[in-house]
PDB file of C-alpha atoms in Angstrom:
ATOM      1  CA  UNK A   1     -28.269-130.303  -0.130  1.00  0.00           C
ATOM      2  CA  UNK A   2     -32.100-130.675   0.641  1.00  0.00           C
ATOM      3  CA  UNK A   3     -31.525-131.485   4.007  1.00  0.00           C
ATOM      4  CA  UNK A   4     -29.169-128.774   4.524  1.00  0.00           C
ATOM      5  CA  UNK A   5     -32.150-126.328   3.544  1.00  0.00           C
ATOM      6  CA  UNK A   6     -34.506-128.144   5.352  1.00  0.00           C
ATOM      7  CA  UNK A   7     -32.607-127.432   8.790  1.00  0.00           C
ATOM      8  CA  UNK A   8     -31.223-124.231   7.997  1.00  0.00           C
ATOM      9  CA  UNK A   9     -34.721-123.028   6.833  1.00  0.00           C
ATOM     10  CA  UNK A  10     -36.187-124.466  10.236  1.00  0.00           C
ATOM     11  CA  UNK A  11     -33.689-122.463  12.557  1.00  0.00           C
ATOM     12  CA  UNK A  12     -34.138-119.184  10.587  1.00  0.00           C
ATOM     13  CA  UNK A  13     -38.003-119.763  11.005  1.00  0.00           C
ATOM     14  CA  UNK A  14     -37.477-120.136  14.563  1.00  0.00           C
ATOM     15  CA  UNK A  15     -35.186-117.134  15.120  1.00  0.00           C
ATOM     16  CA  UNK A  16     -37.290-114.946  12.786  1.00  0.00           C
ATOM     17  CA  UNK A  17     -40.373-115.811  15.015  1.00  0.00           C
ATOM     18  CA  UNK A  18     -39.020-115.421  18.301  1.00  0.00           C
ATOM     19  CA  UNK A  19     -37.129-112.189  17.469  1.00  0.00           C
ATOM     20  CA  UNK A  20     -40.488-110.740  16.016  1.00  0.00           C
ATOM     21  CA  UNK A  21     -43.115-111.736  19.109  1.00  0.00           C
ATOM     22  CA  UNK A  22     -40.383-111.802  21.240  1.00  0.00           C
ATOM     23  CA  UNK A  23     -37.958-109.118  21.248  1.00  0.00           C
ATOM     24  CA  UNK A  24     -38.756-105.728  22.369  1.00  0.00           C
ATOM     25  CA  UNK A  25     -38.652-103.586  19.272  1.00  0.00           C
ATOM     26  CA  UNK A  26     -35.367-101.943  19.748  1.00  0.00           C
ATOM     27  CA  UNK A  27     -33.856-105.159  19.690  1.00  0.00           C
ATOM     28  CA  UNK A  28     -35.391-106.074  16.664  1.00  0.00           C
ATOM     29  CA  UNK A  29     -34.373-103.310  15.075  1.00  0.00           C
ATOM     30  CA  UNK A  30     -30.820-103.318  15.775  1.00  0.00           C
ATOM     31  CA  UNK A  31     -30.955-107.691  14.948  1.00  0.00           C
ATOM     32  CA  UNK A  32     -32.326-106.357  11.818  1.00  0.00           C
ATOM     33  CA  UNK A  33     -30.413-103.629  10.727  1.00  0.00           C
ATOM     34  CA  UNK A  34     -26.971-106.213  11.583  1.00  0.00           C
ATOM     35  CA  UNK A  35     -29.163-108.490   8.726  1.00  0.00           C
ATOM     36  CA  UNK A  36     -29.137-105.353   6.626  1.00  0.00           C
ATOM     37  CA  UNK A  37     -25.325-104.496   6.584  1.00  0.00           C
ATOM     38  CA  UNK A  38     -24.658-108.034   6.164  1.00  0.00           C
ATOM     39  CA  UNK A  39     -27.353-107.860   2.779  1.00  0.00           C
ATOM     40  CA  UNK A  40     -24.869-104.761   2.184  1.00  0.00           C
ATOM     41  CA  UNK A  41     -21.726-106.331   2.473  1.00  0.00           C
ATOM     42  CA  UNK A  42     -23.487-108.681  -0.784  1.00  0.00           C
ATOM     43  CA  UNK A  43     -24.805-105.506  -2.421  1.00  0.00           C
ATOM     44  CA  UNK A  44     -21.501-104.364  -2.236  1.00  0.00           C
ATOM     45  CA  UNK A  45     -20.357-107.609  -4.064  1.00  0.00           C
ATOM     46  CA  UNK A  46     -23.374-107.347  -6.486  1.00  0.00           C
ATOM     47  CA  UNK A  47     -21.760-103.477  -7.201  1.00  0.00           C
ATOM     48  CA  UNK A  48     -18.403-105.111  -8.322  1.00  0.00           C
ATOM     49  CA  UNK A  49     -16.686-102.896  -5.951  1.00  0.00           C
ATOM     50  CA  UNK A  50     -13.542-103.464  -4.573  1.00  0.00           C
ATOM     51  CA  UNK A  51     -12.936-104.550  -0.983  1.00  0.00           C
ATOM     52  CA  UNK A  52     -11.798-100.726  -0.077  1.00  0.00           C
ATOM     53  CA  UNK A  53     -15.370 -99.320  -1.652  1.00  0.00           C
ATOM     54  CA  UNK A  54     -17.401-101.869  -0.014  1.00  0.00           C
ATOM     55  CA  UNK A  55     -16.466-100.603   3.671  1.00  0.00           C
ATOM     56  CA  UNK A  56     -17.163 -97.093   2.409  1.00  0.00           C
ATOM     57  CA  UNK A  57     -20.719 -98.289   0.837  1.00  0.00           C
ATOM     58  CA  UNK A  58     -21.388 -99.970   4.158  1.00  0.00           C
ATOM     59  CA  UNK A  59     -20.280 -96.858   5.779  1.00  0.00           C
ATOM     60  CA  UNK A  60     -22.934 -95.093   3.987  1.00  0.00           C
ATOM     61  CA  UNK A  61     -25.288 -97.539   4.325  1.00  0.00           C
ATOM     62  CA  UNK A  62     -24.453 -97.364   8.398  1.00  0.00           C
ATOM     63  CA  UNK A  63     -25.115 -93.428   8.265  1.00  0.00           C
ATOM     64  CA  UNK A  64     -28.123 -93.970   6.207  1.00  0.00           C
ATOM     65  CA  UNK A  65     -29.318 -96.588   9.208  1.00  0.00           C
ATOM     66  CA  UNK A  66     -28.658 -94.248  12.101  1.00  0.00           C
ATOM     67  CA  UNK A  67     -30.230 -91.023  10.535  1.00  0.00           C
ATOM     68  CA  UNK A  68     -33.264 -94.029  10.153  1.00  0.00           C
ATOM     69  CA  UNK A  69     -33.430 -95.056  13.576  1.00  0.00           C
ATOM     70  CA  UNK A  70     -33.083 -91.199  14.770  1.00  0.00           C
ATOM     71  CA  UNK A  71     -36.588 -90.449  13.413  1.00  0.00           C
ATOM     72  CA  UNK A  72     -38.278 -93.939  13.994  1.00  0.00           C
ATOM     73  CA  UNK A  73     -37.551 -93.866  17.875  1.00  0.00           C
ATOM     74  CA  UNK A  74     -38.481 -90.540  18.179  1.00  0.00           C
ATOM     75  CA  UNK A  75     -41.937 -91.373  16.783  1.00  0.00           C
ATOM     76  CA  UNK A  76     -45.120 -92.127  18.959  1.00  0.00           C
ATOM     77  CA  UNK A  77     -46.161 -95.197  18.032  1.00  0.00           C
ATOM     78  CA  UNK A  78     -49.393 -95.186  19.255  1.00  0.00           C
ATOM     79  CA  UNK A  79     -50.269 -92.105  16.896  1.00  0.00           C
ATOM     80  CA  UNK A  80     -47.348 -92.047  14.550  1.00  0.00           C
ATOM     81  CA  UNK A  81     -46.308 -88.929  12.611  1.00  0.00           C
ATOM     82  CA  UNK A  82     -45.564 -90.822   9.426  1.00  0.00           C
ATOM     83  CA  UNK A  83     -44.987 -88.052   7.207  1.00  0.00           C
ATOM     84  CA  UNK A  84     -41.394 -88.132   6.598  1.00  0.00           C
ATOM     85  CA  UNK A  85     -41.791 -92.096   6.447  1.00  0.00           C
ATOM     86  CA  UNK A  86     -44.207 -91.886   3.654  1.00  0.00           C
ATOM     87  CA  UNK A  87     -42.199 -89.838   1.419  1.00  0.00           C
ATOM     88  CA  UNK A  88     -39.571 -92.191   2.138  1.00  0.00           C
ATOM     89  CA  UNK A  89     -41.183 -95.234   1.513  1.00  0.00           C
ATOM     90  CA  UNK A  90     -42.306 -93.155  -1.782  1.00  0.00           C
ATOM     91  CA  UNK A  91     -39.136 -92.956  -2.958  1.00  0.00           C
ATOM     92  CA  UNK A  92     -38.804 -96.801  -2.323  1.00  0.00           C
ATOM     93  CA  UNK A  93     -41.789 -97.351  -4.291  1.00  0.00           C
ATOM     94  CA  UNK A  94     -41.377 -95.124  -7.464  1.00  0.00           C
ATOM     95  CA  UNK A  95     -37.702 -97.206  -7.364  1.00  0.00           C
ATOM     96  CA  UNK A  96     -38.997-100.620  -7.634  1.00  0.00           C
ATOM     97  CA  UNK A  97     -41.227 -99.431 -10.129  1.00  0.00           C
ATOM     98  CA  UNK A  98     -38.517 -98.048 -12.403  1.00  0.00           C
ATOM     99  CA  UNK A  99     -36.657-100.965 -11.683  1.00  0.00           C
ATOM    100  CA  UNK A 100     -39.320-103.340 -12.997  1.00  0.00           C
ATOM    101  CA  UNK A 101     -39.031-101.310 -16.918  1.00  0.00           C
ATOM    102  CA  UNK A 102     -35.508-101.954 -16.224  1.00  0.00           C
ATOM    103  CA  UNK A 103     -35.855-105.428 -16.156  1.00  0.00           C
ATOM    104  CA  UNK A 104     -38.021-106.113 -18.890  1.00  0.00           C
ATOM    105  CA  UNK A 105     -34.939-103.936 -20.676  1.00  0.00           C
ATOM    106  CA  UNK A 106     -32.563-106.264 -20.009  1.00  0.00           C
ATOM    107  CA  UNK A 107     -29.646-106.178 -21.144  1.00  0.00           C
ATOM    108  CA  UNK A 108     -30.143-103.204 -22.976  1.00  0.00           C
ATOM    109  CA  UNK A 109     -31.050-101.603 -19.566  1.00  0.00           C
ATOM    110  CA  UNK A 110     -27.491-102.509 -17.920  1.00  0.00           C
ATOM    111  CA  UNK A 111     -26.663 -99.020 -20.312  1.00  0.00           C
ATOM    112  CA  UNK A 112     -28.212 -97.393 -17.276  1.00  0.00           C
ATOM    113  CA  UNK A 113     -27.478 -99.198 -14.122  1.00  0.00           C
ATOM    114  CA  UNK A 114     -24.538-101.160 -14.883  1.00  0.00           C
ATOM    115  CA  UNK A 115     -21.848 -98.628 -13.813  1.00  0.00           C
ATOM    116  CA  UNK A 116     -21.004-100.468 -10.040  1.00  0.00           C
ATOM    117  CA  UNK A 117     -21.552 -96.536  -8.786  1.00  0.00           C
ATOM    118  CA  UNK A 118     -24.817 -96.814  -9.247  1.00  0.00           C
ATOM    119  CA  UNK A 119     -25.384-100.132  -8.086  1.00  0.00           C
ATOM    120  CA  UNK A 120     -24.397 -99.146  -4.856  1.00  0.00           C
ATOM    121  CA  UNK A 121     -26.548 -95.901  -4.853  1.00  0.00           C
ATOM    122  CA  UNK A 122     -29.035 -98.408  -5.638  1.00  0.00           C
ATOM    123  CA  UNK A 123     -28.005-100.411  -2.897  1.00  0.00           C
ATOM    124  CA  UNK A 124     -29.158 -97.802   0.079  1.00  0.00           C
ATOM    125  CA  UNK A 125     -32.519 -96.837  -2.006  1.00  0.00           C
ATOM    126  CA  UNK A 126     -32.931-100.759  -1.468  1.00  0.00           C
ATOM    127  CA  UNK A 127     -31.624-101.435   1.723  1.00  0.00           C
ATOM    128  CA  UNK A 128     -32.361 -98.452   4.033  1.00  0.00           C
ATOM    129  CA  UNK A 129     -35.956 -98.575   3.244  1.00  0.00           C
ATOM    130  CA  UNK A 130     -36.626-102.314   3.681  1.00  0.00           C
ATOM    131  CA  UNK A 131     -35.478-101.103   7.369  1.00  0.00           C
ATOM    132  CA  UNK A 132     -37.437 -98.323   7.763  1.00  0.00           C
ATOM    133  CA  UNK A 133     -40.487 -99.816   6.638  1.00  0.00           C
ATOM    134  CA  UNK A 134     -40.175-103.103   8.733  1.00  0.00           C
ATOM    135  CA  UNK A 135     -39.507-101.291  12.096  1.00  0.00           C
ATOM    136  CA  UNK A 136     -42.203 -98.855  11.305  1.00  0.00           C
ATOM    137  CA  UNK A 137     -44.787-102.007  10.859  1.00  0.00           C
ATOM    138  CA  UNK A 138     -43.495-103.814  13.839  1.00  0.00           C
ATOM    139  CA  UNK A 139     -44.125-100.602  15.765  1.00  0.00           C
ATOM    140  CA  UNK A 140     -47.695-100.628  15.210  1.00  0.00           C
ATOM    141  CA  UNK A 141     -50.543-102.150  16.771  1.00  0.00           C
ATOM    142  CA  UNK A 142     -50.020-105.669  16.414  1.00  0.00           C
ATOM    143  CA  UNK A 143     -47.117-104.849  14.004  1.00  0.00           C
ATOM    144  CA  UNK A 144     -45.188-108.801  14.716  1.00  0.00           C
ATOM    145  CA  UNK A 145     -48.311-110.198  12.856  1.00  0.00           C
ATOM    146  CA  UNK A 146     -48.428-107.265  10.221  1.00  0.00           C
ATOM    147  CA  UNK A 147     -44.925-108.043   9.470  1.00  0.00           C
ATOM    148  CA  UNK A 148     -45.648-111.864   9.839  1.00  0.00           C
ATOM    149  CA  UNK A 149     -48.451-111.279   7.070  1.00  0.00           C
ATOM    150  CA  UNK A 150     -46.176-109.323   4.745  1.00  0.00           C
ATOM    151  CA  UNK A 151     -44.145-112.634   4.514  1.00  0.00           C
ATOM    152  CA  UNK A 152     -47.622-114.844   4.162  1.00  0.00           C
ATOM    153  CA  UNK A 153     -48.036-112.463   1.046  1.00  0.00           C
ATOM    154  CA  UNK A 154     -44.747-113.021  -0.374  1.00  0.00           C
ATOM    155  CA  UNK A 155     -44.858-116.853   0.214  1.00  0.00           C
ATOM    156  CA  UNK A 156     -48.640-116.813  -1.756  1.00  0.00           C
ATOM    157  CA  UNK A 157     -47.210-114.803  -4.374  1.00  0.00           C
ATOM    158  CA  UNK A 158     -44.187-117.641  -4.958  1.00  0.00           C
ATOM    159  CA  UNK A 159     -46.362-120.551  -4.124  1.00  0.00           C
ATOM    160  CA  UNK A 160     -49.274-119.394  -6.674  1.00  0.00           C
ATOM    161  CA  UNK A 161     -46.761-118.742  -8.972  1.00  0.00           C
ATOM    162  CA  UNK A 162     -44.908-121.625  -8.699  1.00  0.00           C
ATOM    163  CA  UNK A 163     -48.070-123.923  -9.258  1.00  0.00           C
ATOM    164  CA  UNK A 164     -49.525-122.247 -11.974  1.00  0.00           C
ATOM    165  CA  UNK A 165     -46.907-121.141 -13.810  1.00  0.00           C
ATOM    166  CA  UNK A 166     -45.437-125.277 -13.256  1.00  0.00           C
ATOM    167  CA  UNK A 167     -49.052-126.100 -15.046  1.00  0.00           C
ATOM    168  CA  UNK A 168     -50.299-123.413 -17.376  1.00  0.00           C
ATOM    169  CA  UNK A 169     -46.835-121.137 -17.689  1.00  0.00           C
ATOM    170  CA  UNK A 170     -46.330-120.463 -21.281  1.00  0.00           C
ATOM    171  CA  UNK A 171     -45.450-116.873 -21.575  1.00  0.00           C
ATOM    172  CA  UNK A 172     -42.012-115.614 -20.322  1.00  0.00           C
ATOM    173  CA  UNK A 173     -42.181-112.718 -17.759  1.00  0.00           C
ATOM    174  CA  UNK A 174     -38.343-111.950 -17.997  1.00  0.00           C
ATOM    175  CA  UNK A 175     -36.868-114.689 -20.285  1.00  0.00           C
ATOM    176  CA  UNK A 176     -33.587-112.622 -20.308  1.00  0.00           C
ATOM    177  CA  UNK A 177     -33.279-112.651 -16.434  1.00  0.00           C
ATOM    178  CA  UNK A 178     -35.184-115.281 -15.074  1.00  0.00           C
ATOM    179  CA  UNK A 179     -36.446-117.539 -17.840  1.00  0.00           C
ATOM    180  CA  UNK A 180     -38.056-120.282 -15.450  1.00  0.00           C
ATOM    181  CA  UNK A 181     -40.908-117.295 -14.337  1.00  0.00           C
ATOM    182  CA  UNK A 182     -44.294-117.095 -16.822  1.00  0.00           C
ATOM    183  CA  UNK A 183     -46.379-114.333 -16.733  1.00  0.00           C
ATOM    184  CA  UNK A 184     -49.702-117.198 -16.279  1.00  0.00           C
ATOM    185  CA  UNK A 185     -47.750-118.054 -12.765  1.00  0.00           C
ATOM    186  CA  UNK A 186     -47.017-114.086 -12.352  1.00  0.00           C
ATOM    187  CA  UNK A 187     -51.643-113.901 -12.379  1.00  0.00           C
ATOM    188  CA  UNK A 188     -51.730-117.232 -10.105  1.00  0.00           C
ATOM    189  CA  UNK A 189     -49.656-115.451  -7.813  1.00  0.00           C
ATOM    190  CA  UNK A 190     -51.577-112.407  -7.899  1.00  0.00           C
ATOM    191  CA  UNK A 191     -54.825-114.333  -7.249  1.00  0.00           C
ATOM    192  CA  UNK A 192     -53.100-116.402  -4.450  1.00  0.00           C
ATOM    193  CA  UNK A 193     -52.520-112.951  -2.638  1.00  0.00           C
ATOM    194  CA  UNK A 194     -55.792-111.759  -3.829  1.00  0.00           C
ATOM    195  CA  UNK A 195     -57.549-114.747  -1.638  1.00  0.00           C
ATOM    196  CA  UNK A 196     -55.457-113.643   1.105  1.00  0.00           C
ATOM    197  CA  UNK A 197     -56.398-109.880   1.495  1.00  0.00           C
ATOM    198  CA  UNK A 198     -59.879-111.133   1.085  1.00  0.00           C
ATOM    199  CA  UNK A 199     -59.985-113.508   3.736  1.00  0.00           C
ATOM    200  CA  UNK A 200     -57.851-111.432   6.091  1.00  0.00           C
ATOM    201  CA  UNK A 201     -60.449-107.922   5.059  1.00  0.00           C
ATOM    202  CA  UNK A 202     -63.700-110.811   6.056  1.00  0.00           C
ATOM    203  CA  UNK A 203     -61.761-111.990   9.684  1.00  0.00           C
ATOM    204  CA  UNK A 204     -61.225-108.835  10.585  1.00  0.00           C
ATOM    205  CA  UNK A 205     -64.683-106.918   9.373  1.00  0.00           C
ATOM    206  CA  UNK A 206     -62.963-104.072   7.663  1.00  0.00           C
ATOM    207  CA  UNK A 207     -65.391-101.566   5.847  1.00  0.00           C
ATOM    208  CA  UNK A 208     -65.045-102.057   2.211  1.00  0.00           C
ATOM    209  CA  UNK A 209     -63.203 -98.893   1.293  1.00  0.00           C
ATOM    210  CA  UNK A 210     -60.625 -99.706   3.405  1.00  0.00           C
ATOM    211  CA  UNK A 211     -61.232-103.636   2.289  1.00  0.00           C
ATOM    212  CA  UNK A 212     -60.510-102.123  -1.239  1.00  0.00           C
ATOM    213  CA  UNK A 213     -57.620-100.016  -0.572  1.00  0.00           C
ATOM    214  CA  UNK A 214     -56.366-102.779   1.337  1.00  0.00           C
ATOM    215  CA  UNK A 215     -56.736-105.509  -1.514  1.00  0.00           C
ATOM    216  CA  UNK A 216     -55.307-103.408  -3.705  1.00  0.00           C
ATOM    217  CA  UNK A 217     -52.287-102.712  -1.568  1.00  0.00           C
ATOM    218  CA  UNK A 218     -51.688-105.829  -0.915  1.00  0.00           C
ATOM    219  CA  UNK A 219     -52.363-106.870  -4.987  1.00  0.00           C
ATOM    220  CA  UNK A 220     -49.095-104.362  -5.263  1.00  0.00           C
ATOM    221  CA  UNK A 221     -46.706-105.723  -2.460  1.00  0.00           C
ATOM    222  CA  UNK A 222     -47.527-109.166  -4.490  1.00  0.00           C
ATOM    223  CA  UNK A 223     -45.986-107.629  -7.755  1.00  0.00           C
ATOM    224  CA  UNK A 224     -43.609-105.632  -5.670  1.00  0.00           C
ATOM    225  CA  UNK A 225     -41.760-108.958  -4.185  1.00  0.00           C
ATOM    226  CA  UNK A 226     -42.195-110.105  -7.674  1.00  0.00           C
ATOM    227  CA  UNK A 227     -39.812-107.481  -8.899  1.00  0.00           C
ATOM    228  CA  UNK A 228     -37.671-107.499  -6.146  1.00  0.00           C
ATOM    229  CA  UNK A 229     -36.976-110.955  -7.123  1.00  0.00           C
ATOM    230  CA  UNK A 230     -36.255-110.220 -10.594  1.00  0.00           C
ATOM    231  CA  UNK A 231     -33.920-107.208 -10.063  1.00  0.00           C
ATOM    232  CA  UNK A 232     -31.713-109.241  -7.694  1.00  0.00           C
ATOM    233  CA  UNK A 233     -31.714-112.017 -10.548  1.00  0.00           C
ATOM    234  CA  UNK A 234     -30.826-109.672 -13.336  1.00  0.00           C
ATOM    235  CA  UNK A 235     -27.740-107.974 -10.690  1.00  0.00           C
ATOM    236  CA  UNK A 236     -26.369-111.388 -10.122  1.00  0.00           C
ATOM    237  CA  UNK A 237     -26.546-112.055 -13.826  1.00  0.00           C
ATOM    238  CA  UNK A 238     -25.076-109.234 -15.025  1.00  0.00           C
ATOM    239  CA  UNK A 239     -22.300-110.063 -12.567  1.00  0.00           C
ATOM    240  CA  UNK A 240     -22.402-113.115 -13.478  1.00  0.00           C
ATOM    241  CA  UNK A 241     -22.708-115.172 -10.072  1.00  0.00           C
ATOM    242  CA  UNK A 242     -25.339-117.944  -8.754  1.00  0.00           C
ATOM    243  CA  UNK A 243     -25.970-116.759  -5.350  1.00  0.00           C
ATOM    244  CA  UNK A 244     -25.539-113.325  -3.724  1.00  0.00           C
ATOM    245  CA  UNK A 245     -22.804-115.261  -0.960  1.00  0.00           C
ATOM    246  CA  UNK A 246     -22.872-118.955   0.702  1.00  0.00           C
ATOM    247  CA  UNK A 247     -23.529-117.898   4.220  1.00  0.00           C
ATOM    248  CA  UNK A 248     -26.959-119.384   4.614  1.00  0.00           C
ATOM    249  CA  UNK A 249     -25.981-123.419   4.055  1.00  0.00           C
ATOM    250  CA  UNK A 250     -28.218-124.550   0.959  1.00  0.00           C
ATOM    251  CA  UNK A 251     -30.001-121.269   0.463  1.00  0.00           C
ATOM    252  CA  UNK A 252     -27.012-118.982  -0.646  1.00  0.00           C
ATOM    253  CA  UNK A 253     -27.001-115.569   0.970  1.00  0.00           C
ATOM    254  CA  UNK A 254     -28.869-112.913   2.781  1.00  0.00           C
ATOM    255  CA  UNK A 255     -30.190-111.062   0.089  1.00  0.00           C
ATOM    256  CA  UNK A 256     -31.325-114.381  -1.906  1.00  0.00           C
ATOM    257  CA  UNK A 257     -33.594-114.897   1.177  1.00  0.00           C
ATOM    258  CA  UNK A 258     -34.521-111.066   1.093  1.00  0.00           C
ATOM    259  CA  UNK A 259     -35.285-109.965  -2.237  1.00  0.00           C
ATOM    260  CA  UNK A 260     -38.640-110.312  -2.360  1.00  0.00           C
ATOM    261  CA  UNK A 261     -39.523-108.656   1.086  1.00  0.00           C
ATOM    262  CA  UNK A 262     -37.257-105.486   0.431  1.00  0.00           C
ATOM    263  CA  UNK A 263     -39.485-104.458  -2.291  1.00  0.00           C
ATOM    264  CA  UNK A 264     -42.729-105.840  -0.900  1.00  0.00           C
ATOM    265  CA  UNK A 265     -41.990-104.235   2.667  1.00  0.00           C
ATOM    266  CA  UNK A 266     -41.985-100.349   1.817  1.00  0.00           C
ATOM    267  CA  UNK A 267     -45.262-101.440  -0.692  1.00  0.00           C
ATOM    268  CA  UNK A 268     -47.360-102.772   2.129  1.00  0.00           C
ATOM    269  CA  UNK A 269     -46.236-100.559   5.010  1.00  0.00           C
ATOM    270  CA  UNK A 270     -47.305 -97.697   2.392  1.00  0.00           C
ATOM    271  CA  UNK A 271     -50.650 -99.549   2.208  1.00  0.00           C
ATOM    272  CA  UNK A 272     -51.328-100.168   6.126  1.00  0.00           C
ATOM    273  CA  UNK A 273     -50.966 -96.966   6.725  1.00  0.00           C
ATOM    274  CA  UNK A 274     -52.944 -95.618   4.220  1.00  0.00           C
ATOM    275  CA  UNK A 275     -56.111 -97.862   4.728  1.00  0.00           C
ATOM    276  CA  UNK A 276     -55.464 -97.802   8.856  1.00  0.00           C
ATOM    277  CA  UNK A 277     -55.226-101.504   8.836  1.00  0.00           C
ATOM    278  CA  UNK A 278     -53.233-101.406  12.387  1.00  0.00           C
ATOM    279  CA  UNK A 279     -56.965 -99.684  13.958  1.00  0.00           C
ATOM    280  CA  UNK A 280     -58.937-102.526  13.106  1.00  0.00           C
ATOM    281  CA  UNK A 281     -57.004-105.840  14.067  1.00  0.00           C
TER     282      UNK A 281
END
């Protein structure tokens, strides 16, 4: 098993990388929205719905995509009209934020979310977003390493956590969900990213209101992937399944490998924008 996610971790590092600084950007965004159905088609699964309902969820999920791409290709990049994006991306936000009460509600919660109709509507506010947001960031002035650093986040947040919650973790941060997480690694993994922005704001000489805004945003795409982790977890146990699907050998499925980022993505695309991180790399 370890050496099964050894090599299939090394070729999806390889294919992320050279799809991101490779690929022009209209290839990466059709690559990524295929990823995106395919996280659907395991939403879908997630939902409980039946094999009819989960072409008609990826049908919607499709529509939701092209109606997407419409307005992100017809957008200058090199002085974006991000309006429409933001409120978006809003949306996305104010979701994961909702979604974190819901799992520190848990099980009570399911009351509210456990009907598999509004998993799926969940679903798109999940999916479609993660999309937007990514294509939008790779878009931008050198977007591959702005999308390359929302993953460093992400890892920092897991890593810290991992560490410090392995030596100091006392407190449960969801013992209903995902009892192995403490809310001492939750801080480590907070001060992880913390270092990060800090070191990235110093590198690249950013004034300190935007160094600021820009900690702070990236202090919230930290708890953001946090959640995202945790709402998958509490779907798949209130389904009552291990992995989301088996088609990544030794990792389980798409949206195991994704959780994190489709919360954190929206979060810190919301926060480069705002602090005009793209003008100053």
């Amino acid at each position: 098993m370890l050496k099964q996610r050894i090599i299939t971790a090394l070729v999806l590092v390889a294919l992320f990388l050279g799809l991101l600084f490779l690929a022009p950007i209209q290839w990466f965004a059709i690559v990524v929205a295929g990823v995106i159905i395919l996280g659907g088609w395991e939403w879908a699964n997630l939902s409980n719905l039946n094999r009819a309902l989960r072409f008609v969820f990826l049908a919607a999920l499709g529509v939701a995509l092209v109606f997407a791409a419409q307005y992100v290709f017809s957008m200058d990049f090199s002085s974006p009209d991000t309006g429409r994006a933001r409120q978006i991306l809003a949306v996305a936000c104010g979701w994961w934020a909702l979604a974190f009460l819901w799992v520190q509600g848990y099980p009570a919660s399911a009351m509210l979310w456990g009907n598999r109709w509004a998993r799926g509507l969940i679903g798109l506010v999940v999916l479609m977003p993660a999309w937007l947001s990514v294509v939008i960031l790779r878009g931008q002035d050198h977007g591959a390493w702005l999308v390359l650093f929302v993953v460093a986040v992400v890892v920092a947040a897991d890593v810290g956590a991992y560490f410090v919650g392995r030596k100091f973790g006392k407190h449960k941060l969801a013992r209903e969900v995902s009892p192995g997480k403490s809310w001492e690694g939750f801080f480590g993994g907070l001060a992880a990213c913390l270092v990060l922005a800090l070191g990235v704001s110093y590198a690249f000489e950013l004034p300190l209101k935007n160094t600021l805004l820009f900690s702070f945003g990236v202090l919230v795409t930290a708890l953001a992937s946090v959640i995202g982790d945790l709402v998958e977890s509490m779907f798949k146990r209130h389904r009552g399944i291990k992995d989301s699907s088996r088609i990544l050998p030794g990792h389980g499925g798409i949206l195991d490998r994704l959780d994190s980022l489709t919360a954190a993505l929206p979060v810190f695309t919301m926060a480069a924008l705002a602090s005009e991180l793209p003008k100053y790399l």
